[in-house]
Short mmCIF file of C-alpha atoms and ligand atoms in Angstrom, two decimals:
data_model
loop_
_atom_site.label_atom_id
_atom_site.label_comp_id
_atom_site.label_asym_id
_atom_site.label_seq_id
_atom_site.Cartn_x
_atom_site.Cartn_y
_atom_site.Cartn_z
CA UNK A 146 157.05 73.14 67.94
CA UNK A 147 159.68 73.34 70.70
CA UNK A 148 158.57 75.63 73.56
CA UNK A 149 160.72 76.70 76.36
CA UNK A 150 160.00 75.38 79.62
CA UNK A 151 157.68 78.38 81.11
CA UNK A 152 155.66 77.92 78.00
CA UNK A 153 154.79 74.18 77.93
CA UNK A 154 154.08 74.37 81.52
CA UNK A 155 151.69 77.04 80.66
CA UNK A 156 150.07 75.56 77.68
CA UNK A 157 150.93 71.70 77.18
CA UNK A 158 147.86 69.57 77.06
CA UNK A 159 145.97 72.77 77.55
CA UNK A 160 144.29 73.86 74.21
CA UNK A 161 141.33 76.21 74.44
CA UNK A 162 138.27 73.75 75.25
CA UNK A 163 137.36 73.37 71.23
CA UNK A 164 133.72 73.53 71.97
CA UNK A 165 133.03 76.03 74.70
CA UNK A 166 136.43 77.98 74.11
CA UNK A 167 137.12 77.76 78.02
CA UNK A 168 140.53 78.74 77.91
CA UNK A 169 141.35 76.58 81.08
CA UNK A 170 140.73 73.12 81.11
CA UNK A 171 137.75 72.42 82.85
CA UNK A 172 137.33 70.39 86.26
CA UNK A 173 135.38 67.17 84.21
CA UNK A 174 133.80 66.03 87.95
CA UNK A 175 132.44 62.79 86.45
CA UNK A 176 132.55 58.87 87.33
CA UNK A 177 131.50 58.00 84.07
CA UNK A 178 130.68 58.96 80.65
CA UNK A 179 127.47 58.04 78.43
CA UNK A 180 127.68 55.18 75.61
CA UNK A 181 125.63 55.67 72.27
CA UNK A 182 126.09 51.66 72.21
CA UNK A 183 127.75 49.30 74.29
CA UNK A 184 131.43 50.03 74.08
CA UNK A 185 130.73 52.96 71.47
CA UNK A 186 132.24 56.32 73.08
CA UNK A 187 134.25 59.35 72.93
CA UNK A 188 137.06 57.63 74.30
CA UNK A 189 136.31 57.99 78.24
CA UNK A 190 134.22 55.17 79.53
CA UNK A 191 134.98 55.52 83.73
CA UNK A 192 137.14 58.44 85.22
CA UNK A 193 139.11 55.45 87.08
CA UNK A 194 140.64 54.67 83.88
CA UNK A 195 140.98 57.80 81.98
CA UNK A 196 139.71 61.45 82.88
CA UNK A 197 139.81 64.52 80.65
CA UNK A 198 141.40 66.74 83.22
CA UNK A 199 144.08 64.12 84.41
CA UNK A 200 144.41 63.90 80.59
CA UNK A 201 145.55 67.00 80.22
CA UNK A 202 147.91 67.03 83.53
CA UNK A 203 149.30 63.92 81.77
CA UNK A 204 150.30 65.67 78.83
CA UNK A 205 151.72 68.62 80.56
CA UNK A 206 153.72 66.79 82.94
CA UNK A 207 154.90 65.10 80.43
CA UNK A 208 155.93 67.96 78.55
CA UNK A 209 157.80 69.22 81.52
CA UNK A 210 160.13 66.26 81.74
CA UNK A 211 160.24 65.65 78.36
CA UNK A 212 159.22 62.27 78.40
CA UNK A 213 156.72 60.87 75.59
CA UNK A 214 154.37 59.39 78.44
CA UNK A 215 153.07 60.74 82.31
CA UNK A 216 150.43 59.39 84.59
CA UNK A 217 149.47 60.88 87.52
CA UNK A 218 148.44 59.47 91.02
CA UNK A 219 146.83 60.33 94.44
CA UNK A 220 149.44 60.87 95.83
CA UNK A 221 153.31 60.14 95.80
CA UNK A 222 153.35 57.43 97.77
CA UNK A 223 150.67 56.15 95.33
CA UNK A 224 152.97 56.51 92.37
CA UNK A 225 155.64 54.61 94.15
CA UNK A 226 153.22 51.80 95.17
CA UNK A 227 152.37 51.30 91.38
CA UNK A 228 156.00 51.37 90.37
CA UNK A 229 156.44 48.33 92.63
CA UNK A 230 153.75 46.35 91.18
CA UNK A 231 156.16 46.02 88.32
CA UNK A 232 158.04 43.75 90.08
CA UNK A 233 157.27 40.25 91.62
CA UNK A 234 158.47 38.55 94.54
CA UNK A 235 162.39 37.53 93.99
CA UNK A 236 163.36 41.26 92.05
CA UNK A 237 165.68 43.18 93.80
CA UNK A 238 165.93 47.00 93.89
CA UNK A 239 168.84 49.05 94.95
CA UNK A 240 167.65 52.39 96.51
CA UNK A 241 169.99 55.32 98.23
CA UNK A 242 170.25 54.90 101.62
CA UNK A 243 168.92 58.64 102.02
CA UNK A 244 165.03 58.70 100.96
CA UNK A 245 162.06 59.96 101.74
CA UNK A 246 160.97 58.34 105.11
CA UNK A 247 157.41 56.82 103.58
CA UNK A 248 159.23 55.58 100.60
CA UNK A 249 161.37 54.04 102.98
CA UNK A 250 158.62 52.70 105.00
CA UNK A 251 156.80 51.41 101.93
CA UNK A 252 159.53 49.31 100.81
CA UNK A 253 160.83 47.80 103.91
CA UNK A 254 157.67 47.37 105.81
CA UNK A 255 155.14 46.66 102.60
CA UNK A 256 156.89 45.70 99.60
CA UNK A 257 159.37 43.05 101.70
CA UNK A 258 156.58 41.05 102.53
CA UNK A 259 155.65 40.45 98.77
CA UNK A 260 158.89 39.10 98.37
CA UNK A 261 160.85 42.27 96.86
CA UNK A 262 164.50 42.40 98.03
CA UNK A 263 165.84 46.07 98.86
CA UNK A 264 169.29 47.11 99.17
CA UNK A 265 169.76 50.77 100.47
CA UNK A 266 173.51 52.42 99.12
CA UNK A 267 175.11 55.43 99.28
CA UNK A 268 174.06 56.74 95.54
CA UNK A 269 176.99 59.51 96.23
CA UNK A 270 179.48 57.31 95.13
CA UNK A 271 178.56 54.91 91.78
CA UNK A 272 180.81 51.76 92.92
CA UNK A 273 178.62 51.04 95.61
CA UNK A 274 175.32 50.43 93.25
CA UNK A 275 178.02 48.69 91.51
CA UNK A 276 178.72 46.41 93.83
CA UNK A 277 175.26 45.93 94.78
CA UNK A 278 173.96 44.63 91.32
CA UNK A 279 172.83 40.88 91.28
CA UNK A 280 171.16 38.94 88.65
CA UNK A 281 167.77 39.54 89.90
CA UNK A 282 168.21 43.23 90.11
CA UNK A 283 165.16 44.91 88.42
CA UNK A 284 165.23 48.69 89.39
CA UNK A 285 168.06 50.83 90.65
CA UNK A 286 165.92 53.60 92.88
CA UNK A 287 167.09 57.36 93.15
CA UNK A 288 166.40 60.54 94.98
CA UNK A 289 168.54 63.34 93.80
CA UNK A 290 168.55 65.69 95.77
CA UNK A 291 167.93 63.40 98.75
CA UNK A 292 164.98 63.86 101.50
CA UNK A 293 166.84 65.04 103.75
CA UNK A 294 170.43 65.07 103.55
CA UNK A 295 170.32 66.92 100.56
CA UNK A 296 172.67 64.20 98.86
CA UNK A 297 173.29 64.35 95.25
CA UNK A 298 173.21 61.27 93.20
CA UNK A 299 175.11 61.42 89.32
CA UNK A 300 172.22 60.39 87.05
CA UNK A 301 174.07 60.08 84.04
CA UNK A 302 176.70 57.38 85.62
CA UNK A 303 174.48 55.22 87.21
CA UNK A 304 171.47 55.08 84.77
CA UNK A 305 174.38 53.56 82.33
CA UNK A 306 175.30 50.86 85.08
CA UNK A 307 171.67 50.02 85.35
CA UNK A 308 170.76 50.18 81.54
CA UNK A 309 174.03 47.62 81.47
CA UNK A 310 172.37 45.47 84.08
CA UNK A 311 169.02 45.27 82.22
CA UNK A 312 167.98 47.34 85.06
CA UNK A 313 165.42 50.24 85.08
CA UNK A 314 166.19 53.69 86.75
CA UNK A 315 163.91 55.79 88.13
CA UNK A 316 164.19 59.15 89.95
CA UNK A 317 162.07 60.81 92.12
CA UNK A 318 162.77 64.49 91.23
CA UNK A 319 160.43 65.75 94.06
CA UNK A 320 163.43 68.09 95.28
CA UNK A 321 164.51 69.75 92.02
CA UNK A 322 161.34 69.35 90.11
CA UNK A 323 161.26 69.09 86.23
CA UNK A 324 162.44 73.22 85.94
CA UNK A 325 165.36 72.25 88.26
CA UNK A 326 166.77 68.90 86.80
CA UNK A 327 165.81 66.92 83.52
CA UNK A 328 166.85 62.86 84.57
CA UNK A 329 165.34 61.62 81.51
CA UNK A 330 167.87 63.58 79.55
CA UNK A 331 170.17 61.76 81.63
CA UNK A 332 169.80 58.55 80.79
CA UNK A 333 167.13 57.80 83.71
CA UNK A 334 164.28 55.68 82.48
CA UNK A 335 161.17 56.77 85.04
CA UNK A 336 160.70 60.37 87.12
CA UNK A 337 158.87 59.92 90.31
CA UNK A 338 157.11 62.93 91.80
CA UNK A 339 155.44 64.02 95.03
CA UNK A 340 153.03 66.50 93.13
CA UNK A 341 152.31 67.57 96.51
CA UNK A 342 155.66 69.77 96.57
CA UNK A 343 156.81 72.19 93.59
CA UNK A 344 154.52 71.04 91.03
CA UNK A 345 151.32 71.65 92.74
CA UNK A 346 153.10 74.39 94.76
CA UNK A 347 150.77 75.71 97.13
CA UNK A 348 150.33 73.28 99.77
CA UNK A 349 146.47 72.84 99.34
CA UNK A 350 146.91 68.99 96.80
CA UNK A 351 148.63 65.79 97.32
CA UNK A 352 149.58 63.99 94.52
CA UNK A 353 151.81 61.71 92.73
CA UNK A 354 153.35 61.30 89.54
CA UNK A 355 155.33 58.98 86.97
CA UNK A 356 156.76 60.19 83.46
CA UNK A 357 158.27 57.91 80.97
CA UNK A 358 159.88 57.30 77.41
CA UNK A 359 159.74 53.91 77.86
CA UNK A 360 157.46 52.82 75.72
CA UNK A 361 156.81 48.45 77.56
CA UNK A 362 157.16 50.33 81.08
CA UNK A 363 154.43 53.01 80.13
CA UNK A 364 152.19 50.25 78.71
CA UNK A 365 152.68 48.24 81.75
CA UNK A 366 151.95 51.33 84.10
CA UNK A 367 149.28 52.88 82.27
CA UNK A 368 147.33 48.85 82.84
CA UNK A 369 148.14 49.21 86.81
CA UNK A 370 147.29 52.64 87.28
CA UNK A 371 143.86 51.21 86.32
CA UNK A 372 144.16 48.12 87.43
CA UNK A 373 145.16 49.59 91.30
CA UNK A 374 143.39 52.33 91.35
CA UNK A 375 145.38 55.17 93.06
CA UNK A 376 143.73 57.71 90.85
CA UNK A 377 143.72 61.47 91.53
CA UNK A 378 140.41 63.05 91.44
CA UNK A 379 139.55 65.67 88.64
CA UNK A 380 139.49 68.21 91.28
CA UNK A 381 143.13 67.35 91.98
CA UNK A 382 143.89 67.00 88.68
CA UNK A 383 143.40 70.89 87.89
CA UNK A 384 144.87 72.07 91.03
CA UNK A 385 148.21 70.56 90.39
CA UNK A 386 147.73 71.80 86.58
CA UNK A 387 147.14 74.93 87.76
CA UNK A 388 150.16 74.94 89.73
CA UNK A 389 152.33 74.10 87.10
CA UNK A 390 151.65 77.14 85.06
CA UNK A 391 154.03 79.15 87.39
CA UNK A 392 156.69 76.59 88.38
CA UNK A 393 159.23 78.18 86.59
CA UNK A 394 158.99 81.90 88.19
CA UNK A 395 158.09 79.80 91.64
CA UNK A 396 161.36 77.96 91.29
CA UNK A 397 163.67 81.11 90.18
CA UNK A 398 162.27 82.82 93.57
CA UNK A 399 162.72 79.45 95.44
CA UNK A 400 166.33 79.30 94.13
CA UNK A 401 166.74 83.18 95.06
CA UNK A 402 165.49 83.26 98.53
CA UNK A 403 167.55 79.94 99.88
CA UNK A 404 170.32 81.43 98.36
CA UNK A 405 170.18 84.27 100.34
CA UNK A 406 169.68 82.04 103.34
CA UNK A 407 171.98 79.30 102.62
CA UNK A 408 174.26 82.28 102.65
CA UNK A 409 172.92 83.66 106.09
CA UNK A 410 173.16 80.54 107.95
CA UNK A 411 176.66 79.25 106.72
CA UNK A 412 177.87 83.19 108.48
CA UNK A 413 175.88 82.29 111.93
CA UNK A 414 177.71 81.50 114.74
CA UNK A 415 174.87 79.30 116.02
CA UNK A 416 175.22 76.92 113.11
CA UNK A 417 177.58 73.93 112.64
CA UNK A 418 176.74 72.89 108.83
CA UNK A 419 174.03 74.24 106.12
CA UNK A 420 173.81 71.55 102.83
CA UNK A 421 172.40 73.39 100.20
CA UNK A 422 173.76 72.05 96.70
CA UNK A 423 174.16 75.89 94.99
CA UNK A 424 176.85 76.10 98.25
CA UNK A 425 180.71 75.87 96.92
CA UNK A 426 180.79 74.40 100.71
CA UNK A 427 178.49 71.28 99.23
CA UNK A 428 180.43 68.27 98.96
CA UNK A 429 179.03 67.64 95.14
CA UNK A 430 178.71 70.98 94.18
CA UNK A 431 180.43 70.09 90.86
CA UNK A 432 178.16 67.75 90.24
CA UNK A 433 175.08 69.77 91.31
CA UNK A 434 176.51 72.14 88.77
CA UNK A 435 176.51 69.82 85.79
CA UNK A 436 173.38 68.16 86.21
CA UNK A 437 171.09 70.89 87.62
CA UNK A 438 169.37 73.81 86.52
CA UNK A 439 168.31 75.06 89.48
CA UNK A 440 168.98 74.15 92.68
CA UNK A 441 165.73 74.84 94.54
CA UNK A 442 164.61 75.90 97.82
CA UNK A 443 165.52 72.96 99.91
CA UNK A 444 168.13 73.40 102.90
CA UNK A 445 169.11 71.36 105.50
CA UNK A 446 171.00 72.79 108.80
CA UNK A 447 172.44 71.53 112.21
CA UNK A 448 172.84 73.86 114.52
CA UNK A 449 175.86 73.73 117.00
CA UNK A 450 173.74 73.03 119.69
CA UNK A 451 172.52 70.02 117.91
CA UNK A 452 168.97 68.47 118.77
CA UNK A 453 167.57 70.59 121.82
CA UNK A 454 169.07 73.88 119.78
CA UNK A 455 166.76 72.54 116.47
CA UNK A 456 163.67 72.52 118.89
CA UNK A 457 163.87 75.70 120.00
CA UNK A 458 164.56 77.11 116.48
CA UNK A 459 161.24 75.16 115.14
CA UNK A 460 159.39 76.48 117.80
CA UNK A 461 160.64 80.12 117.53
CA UNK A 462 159.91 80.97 113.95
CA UNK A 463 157.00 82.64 113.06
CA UNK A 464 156.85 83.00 109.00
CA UNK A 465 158.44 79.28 108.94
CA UNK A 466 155.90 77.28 110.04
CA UNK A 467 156.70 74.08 111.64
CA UNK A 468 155.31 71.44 109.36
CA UNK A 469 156.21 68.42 107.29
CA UNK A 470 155.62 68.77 103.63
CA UNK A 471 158.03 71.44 101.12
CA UNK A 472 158.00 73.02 97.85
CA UNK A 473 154.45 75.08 98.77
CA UNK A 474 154.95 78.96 98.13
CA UNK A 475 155.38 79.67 101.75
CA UNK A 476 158.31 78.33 103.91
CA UNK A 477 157.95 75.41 106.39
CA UNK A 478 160.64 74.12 108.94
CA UNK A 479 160.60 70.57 110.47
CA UNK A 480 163.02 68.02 112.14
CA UNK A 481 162.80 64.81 109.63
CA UNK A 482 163.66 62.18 112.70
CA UNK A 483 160.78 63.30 114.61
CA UNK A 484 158.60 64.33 112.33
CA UNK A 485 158.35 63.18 108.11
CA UNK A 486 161.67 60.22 108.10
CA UNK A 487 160.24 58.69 112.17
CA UNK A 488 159.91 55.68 110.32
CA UNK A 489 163.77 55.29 109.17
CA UNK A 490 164.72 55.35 113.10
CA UNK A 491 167.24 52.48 113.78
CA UNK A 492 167.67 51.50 110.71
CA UNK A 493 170.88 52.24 108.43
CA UNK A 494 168.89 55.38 107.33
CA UNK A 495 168.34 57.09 110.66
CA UNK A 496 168.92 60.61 109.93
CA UNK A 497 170.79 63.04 112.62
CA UNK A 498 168.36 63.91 115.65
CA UNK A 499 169.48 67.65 115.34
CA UNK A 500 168.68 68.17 111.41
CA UNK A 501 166.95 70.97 110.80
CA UNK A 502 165.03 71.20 107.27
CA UNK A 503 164.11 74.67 105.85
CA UNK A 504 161.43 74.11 102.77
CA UNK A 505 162.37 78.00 101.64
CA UNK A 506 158.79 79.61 100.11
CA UNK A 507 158.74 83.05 98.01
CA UNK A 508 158.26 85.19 100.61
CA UNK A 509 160.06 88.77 101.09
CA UNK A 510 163.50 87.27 102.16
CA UNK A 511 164.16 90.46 104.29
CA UNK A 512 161.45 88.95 106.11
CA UNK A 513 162.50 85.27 105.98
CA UNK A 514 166.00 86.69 107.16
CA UNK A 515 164.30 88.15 110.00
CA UNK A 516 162.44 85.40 111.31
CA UNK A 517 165.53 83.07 111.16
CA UNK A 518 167.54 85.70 113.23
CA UNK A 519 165.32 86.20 116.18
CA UNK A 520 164.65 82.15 116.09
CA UNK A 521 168.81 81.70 116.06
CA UNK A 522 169.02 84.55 118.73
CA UNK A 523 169.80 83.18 121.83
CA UNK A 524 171.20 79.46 120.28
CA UNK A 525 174.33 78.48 121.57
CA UNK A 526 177.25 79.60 119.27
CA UNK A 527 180.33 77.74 117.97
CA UNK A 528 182.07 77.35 121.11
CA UNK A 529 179.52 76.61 123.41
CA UNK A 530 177.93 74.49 120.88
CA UNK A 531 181.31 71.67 120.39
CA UNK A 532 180.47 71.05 124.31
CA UNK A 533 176.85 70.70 123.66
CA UNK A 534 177.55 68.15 120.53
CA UNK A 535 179.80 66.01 123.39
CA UNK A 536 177.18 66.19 125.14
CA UNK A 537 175.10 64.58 122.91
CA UNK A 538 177.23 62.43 121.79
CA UNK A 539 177.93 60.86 125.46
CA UNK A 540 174.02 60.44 126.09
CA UNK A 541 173.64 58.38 122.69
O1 P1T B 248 153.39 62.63 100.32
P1 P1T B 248 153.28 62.02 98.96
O2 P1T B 248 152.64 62.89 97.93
O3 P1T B 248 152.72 60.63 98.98
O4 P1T B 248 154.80 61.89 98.41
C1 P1T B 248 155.75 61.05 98.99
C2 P1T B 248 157.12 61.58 98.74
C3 P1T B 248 157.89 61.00 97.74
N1 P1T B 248 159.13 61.45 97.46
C4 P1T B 248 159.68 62.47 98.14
C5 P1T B 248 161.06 62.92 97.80
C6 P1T B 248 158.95 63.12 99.14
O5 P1T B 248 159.51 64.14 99.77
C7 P1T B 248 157.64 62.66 99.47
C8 P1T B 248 156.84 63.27 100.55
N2 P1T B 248 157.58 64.03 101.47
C9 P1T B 248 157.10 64.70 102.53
C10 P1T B 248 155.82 64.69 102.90
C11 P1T B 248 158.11 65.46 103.30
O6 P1T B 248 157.75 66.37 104.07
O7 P1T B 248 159.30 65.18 103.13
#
């Protein structure tokens, strides 16, 4: 039957246990599983290969994307490693030149030396990965919305330049999550995630996942996630399950809250620029409007006192708490080039020194509001703040 979204998160792969009638699948904390005969079994043989919890989060996840296939990993960065196996030295992969900084780091520092060619273009605009297609082009790699610019990339268009290409597309949909935007719908062929963020949800899991249609690409992954090993434990496995069952009313109070402060900090004097894709002001909004549901709790701000006036906001908050990660129930606040994208420094990634980046929780947003008004108290407003970003400009 066709369940709504709230309802396959909640139930998906997660059948009362038909023996015990545990109505939550169990944590199966086992390496291995008995054999009545050599090679005779219930169909689990080593928890490497196949584990009835991470079963289960396969199915859900699955569900959520609605993809036939999902396989989950220990981490993102895990999922993104196996993804590249895929490839051998020679392939090329265009990627947006706004990513996560480890994916980043993992392709340029890692994958390069196994021979895999990167190109990193502005996925805003389609003619670029246009322009960037070559005969050995294997993969065309997406974040939408970007880590941390908040960039929006139109899945539709360039899934069908890829597909044209023989190229495969995947999207890491870390930012939106399945309940905000559906790339497989799209036209994308593989969905990254960082379970760490939305899915899991409460900032206490890291883990990755992949989620497919594609029937070669799921056989190929589902023989590397094995054959690699970066397997989440069973443990793991039910916390990001048990995550899941409220990412939808999560991600409608995610969605509520940065509204409200999106809102708040486009009226302060103390700030220059808020991107937050549900903002009119957002250079895509149109196209955040078409191809999301919801646009999540992710902001990014500079303030018009630009680095040294981010530093003293981090360290003035007091329900924000300055830390990398997002998507966790309760808000965080970091500055990605010092802290989760140091690794894209100097290259053509390098994100703005003064970026602020607000992961928005579920928190009372009176109180939120609060917090972000005594931290933004004493910054230096609009005028003050165009001599400060001279300033900075001069020293750079
Ligand atoms: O941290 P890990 O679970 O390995 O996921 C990596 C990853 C992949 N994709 C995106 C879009 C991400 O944001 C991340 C991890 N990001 C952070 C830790 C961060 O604070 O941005």
């Amino acid at each position: 039957m066709d369940y709504g979204f709230a309802t396959r998160a909640i139930h998906a792969g997660q059948e009362p246990d038909p023996e015990t009638g545990s109505v939550i699948v169990p944590i199966y904390q086992t390496s291995t599983y008995a054999q009545s005969e050599v090679g005779v079994h219930k169909g689990y043989e080593y928890s490497r290969t196949d584990n009835p919890t991470r079963t289960a989060l396969h199915a859900c996840l699955a569900a959520l994307e609605g993809g036939t296939y999902a396989l989950a990993f220990a981490s993102g960065l895990g999922a993104t490693t196996t993804l590249m196996l895929m490839l051998k030295a020679g392939d090329h992969v265009i990627v947006g030149d706004d990513v996560y900084g480890g994916t980043y780091r993992l392709f340029q520092r890692v994958m390069t030396e196994f021979g895999l060619v990167f190109d990193f273009v502005d996925m805003a605009n389609p003619d670029e990965v246009r322009a960037a297609l070559r005969p050995e082009t294997r993969m065309v790699w997406l974040e939408t919305p970007t880590n941390p610019l908040v960039k929006l990339a139109d899945i539709r268009a360039i899934s069908a330049l890829a597909r044209q290409h023989g190229a495969l597309t995947v999207v890491d949909n870390t930012f939106a999550s399945p309940y905000g935007q559906q790339p497989l719908a799209l036209g994308a062929d593989i969905v990254l995630h960082s379970t760490t963020k939305y899915l899991g949800g409460h900032s206490d899991v890291v883990g990755g996942a992949i989620i497919t249609s594609h029937e070669q690409a799921y056989e190929r992954l589902k023989f590397l996630q094995n054959a690699a090993g970066a397997v989440p434990g069973a443990f793991d496995s039910w916390l990001v399950l048990r995550g899941v069952k409220t990412l939808a009313v999560r991600m409608r109070e995610h969605e509520r809250n940065a509204f409200e402060v999106a809102r708040f900090l486009e009226q302060h004097p103390a700030v220059e620029r808020v991107i937050y894709p549900g903002l009119p002001s957002h250079p895509q909004y149109e196209l955040a409007r078409q191809q999301m549901q919801c646009f999540g709790g992710m902001i990014s701000l500079i303030l018009c006192g630009g680095e040294a006036a981010g530093r003293e906001m981090v360290r003035r908050t007091k329900l924000f708490t300055l830390a990398e990660s997002l998507g966790g129930v309760e808000s965080l606040i970091e500055m990605p080039a010092a802290m989760t994208h140091a690794s894209v420094t100097g290259s053509k990634l390098e994100v703005p020194a003064g970026l602020v980046r607000l992961s928005v929780g579920i928190e009372d947003v009176a109180d939120l509001l609060t917090d972000l008004k005594q931290a933004l108290a004493d910054a230096p407003t609009r005028a003050v703040g165009q001599e400060a970003l001279v300033a900075n400009h001069s020293e750079a």
